[in-house]
Amino acid sequence: MLTIRLNQCLRNAVSACVSNNIRSNAIGTCSTLRSEGSLFNHRDTPENNPKTPFEFTPENLKRAEAILNNYPEGHKSAAVIPILDLAQRQHGWLPISAMHKVAEFLNMPDRKSVV
């Protein structure tokens, strides 16, 4: 009986999160998907800001160009996820400056100019 009540309680909590445009990120907690009209709101920190140094290594630049060559003209922006992955693997995590470098590499606007 207790298991049935817990399952119902969990179902109700998940349903409430979904209906309020929020997602569950851990048992018993919810976080909003939207913040100030965008999906993600970056806050600069001393470790992660647009001035955080990031450049692709020559080896990874060749890899990024090889990844980009897999996509036809007019669809180069579809390479954004694999190239972001490459940047993250190089740096260990993905700073905002790496995101901007990838956007520049793909001739895409950075996220601030899109919002």
XYZ file of N, CA and C in Angstrom:
345
model
N 0.816 -1.186 0.000
C 0.000 0.000 0.000
C 0.870 1.265 0.000
N 1.945 1.237 0.811
C 2.847 2.381 0.878
C 3.516 2.618 -0.473
N 3.893 1.540 -1.162
C 4.521 1.652 -2.483
C 3.571 2.310 -3.471
N 2.315 1.955 -3.434
C 1.322 2.540 -4.344
C 1.190 4.033 -4.077
N 1.157 4.421 -2.795
C 1.052 5.842 -2.447
C 2.296 6.616 -2.905
N 3.487 6.040 -2.720
C 4.717 6.694 -3.149
C 4.758 6.854 -4.670
N 4.354 5.810 -5.384
C 4.318 5.884 -6.845
C 3.358 6.967 -7.312
N 2.182 7.049 -6.690
C 1.200 8.065 -7.055
C 1.739 9.461 -6.740
N 2.389 9.610 -5.599
C 2.962 10.891 -5.205
C 4.039 11.316 -6.211
N 4.900 10.389 -6.599
C 5.946 10.680 -7.574
C 5.342 11.046 -8.922
N 4.310 10.300 -9.359
C 3.630 10.616 -10.616
C 3.027 12.017 -10.581
N 2.408 12.373 -9.468
C 1.817 13.703 -9.336
C 2.890 14.789 -9.386
N 4.024 14.564 -8.735
C 5.109 15.554 -8.729
C 5.675 15.743 -10.136
N 5.901 14.654 -10.849
C 6.421 14.743 -12.216
C 5.409 15.428 -13.116
N 4.149 15.073 -12.956
C 3.097 15.693 -13.757
C 3.041 17.198 -13.510
N 3.179 17.610 -12.254
C 3.164 19.034 -11.925
C 4.357 19.746 -12.538
N 5.521 19.106 -12.502
C 6.715 19.704 -13.100
C 6.527 19.890 -14.597
N 6.028 18.883 -15.271
C 5.843 18.948 -16.716
C 4.802 19.994 -17.081
N 3.703 20.029 -16.365
C 2.640 20.980 -16.698
C 3.041 22.421 -16.417
N 4.001 22.642 -15.546
C 4.458 23.997 -15.238
C 5.710 24.372 -16.019
N 6.023 23.639 -17.096
C 7.174 23.900 -17.951
C 8.483 23.846 -17.169
N 8.567 22.886 -16.249
C 9.808 22.669 -15.527
C 10.145 21.203 -15.599
N 11.391 20.885 -15.352
C 11.798 19.488 -15.461
C 12.383 19.021 -14.136
N 12.284 17.741 -13.886
C 12.873 17.181 -12.677
C 14.332 16.904 -12.939
N 15.212 17.429 -12.090
C 16.632 17.154 -12.266
C 17.173 16.285 -11.151
N 16.383 15.970 -10.185
C 16.754 15.050 -9.118
C 15.464 14.703 -8.379
N 15.488 13.622 -7.661
C 14.284 13.220 -6.947
C 13.897 14.307 -5.959
N 12.676 14.783 -6.101
C 12.162 15.770 -5.172
C 12.490 17.211 -5.510
N 13.218 17.462 -6.591
C 13.534 18.843 -6.948
C 13.158 19.094 -8.388
N 12.875 20.323 -8.687
C 12.551 20.735 -10.039
C 13.280 22.030 -10.338
N 13.619 22.243 -11.588
C 14.241 23.508 -11.973
C 13.574 24.009 -13.239
N 13.501 25.303 -13.400
C 12.823 25.846 -14.562
C 13.659 25.653 -15.811
N 12.992 25.432 -16.922
C 13.662 25.318 -18.209
C 13.963 26.691 -18.794
N 13.135 27.649 -18.495
C 13.310 28.974 -19.075
C 13.744 29.965 -18.013
N 14.602 30.874 -18.421
C 15.074 31.907 -17.514
C 15.224 33.194 -18.302
N 14.504 34.210 -17.914
C 14.557 35.508 -18.568
C 14.356 35.418 -20.079
N 13.432 34.572 -20.510
C 13.093 34.498 -21.921
C 14.013 33.645 -22.767
N 15.037 33.039 -22.190
C 15.912 32.165 -22.967
C 16.053 30.840 -22.229
N 16.606 29.857 -22.911
C 16.743 28.542 -22.303
C 17.860 28.495 -21.274
N 18.843 29.353 -21.407
C 19.984 29.323 -20.503
C 20.458 30.740 -20.270
N 20.736 31.059 -19.044
C 21.200 32.397 -18.717
C 22.578 32.269 -18.080
N 23.637 32.530 -18.853
C 25.009 32.427 -18.351
C 25.319 33.589 -17.422
N 25.969 33.290 -16.337
C 26.465 34.322 -15.431
C 27.980 34.200 -15.385
N 28.671 35.276 -15.743
C 30.125 35.254 -15.742
C 30.664 34.971 -14.349
N 31.719 34.178 -14.295
C 32.459 33.918 -13.065
C 33.931 34.152 -13.385
N 34.778 34.235 -12.379
C 36.199 34.416 -12.674
C 36.791 33.291 -13.531
N 36.247 32.081 -13.407
C 36.755 30.938 -14.172
C 36.089 30.788 -15.530
N 34.914 31.377 -15.717
C 34.140 31.157 -16.943
C 33.506 32.466 -17.389
N 34.183 33.148 -18.276
C 33.686 34.408 -18.819
C 34.229 34.564 -20.234
N 33.753 35.524 -21.000
C 34.219 35.659 -22.388
C 35.721 35.882 -22.524
N 36.381 36.288 -21.443
C 37.829 36.502 -21.496
C 38.634 35.254 -21.131
N 37.956 34.164 -20.764
C 38.643 32.905 -20.487
C 39.343 32.468 -21.769
N 40.658 32.262 -21.724
C 41.365 31.937 -22.961
C 40.939 30.585 -23.532
N 40.650 30.578 -24.821
C 40.373 29.329 -25.529
C 40.718 29.492 -26.996
N 41.543 28.610 -27.480
C 41.865 28.474 -28.900
C 41.982 26.982 -29.172
N 41.519 26.546 -30.329
C 41.722 25.153 -30.701
C 43.209 24.910 -30.917
N 43.673 23.736 -30.484
C 45.047 23.354 -30.798
C 45.109 23.104 -32.303
N 46.296 23.174 -32.918
C 46.380 22.902 -34.366
C 45.791 21.539 -34.743
N 46.028 20.548 -33.893
C 45.490 19.206 -34.158
C 43.957 19.209 -34.116
N 43.388 19.859 -33.098
C 41.929 19.903 -32.980
C 41.298 20.814 -34.022
N 42.019 21.819 -34.472
C 41.510 22.658 -35.554
C 41.360 21.827 -36.825
N 42.342 20.950 -37.091
C 42.238 20.037 -38.247
C 41.063 19.089 -38.080
N 40.855 18.605 -36.847
C 39.704 17.718 -36.587
C 38.392 18.462 -36.810
N 38.314 19.703 -36.326
C 37.090 20.501 -36.499
C 36.809 20.724 -37.982
N 37.854 21.005 -38.759
C 37.671 21.181 -40.203
C 37.216 19.882 -40.863
N 37.765 18.745 -40.412
C 37.339 17.451 -40.952
C 35.875 17.183 -40.609
N 35.460 17.511 -39.374
C 34.057 17.341 -38.977
C 33.173 18.220 -39.853
N 33.594 19.475 -40.057
C 32.817 20.422 -40.843
C 32.647 19.951 -42.282
N 33.662 19.286 -42.823
C 33.603 18.798 -44.206
C 32.602 17.664 -44.392
N 32.116 17.084 -43.289
C 31.095 16.028 -43.388
C 29.711 16.585 -43.678
N 29.553 17.904 -43.588
C 28.242 18.526 -43.742
C 28.179 19.306 -45.050
N 27.065 19.213 -45.766
C 26.943 19.929 -47.049
C 26.804 21.433 -46.852
N 27.092 22.177 -47.896
C 26.930 23.632 -47.872
C 25.500 23.969 -47.454
N 25.365 25.000 -46.678
C 24.051 25.407 -46.203
C 23.617 24.694 -44.942
N 24.368 23.674 -44.537
C 24.025 22.904 -43.336
C 25.227 22.766 -42.406
N 26.205 23.638 -42.555
C 27.422 23.570 -41.747
C 27.122 23.774 -40.258
N 26.082 24.542 -39.946
C 25.769 24.794 -38.538
C 25.354 23.511 -37.806
N 25.005 22.470 -38.543
C 24.645 21.198 -37.916
C 25.845 20.547 -37.244
N 27.049 21.023 -37.537
C 28.266 20.487 -36.919
C 28.503 21.059 -35.534
N 27.602 21.889 -35.039
C 27.835 22.588 -33.771
C 28.046 21.620 -32.606
N 27.260 20.573 -32.493
C 27.385 19.657 -31.351
C 28.708 18.891 -31.395
N 29.087 18.274 -32.522
C 30.375 17.572 -32.518
C 31.567 18.503 -32.291
N 31.484 19.745 -32.760
C 32.610 20.657 -32.565
C 32.621 21.193 -31.132
N 31.458 21.398 -30.533
C 31.413 21.739 -29.111
C 31.990 20.600 -28.274
N 31.690 19.371 -28.659
C 32.232 18.204 -27.971
C 33.758 18.196 -28.063
N 34.279 18.507 -29.227
C 35.725 18.576 -29.423
C 36.341 19.640 -28.508
N 35.700 20.804 -28.434
C 36.184 21.875 -27.564
C 36.160 21.439 -26.100
N 35.097 20.757 -25.696
C 34.999 20.298 -24.312
C 36.066 19.259 -24.003
N 36.312 18.351 -24.925
C 37.346 17.337 -24.702
C 38.728 17.981 -24.601
N 38.949 19.029 -25.369
C 40.237 19.718 -25.319
C 40.428 20.444 -23.990
N 39.390 21.148 -23.545
C 39.511 22.015 -22.372
C 39.194 21.291 -21.065
N 38.444 20.189 -21.139
C 38.036 19.472 -19.934
C 36.624 19.830 -19.500
N 36.166 20.993 -19.854
C 34.797 21.473 -19.645
C 34.570 22.542 -20.707
N 33.370 23.067 -20.812
C 33.035 23.950 -21.921
C 32.815 25.386 -21.444
N 33.855 26.214 -21.491
C 33.680 27.612 -21.088
C 32.918 28.398 -22.147
N 32.356 29.516 -21.745
C 31.596 30.363 -22.663
C 32.472 30.838 -23.820
N 33.757 31.063 -23.561
C 34.657 31.508 -24.631
C 34.817 30.427 -25.702
N 34.781 29.152 -25.311
C 34.847 28.065 -26.291
C 33.564 28.025 -27.121
N 32.421 28.270 -26.469
C 31.157 28.317 -27.209
C 31.194 29.430 -28.249
N 31.732 30.580 -27.855
C 31.822 31.696 -28.798
C 32.807 31.381 -29.924
N 33.906 30.693 -29.612
C 34.887 30.315 -30.637
C 34.265 29.353 -31.643
N 33.475 28.404 -31.163
C 32.796 27.460 -32.060
C 31.788 28.203 -32.928
N 31.042 29.129 -32.344
C 30.080 29.920 -33.124
C 30.811 30.712 -34.207
N 31.951 31.286 -33.850
C 32.750 32.036 -34.829
C 33.254 31.110 -35.929
N 33.734 29.933 -35.550
C 34.248 28.950 -36.518
C 33.167 28.541 -37.511
N 31.926 28.439 -37.039
C 30.809 28.001 -37.884
C 30.053 29.169 -38.521
N 30.560 30.387 -38.329
C 29.890 31.583 -38.842
C 28.449 31.682 -38.349
N 28.269 31.364 -37.074
C 26.968 31.467 -36.433
C 27.006 32.636 -35.459
N 25.871 33.256 -35.182
C 25.875 34.298 -34.141
C 26.077 33.646 -32.784
N 26.777 34.332 -31.879
C 26.881 33.779 -30.538
C 25.535 33.939 -29.849
N 25.348 33.270 -28.762
C 24.024 33.216 -28.130
C 23.510 34.570 -27.700
N 24.374 35.498 -27.333
C 23.904 36.811 -26.867
C 23.266 37.617 -28.002
N 23.748 37.446 -29.215
C 23.166 38.201 -30.322
C 21.865 37.577 -30.817
N 21.574 36.354 -30.383
C 20.343 35.675 -30.793
C 19.197 36.033 -29.875
N 19.480 36.225 -28.591
C 18.436 36.477 -27.580
C 17.750 37.778 -27.802
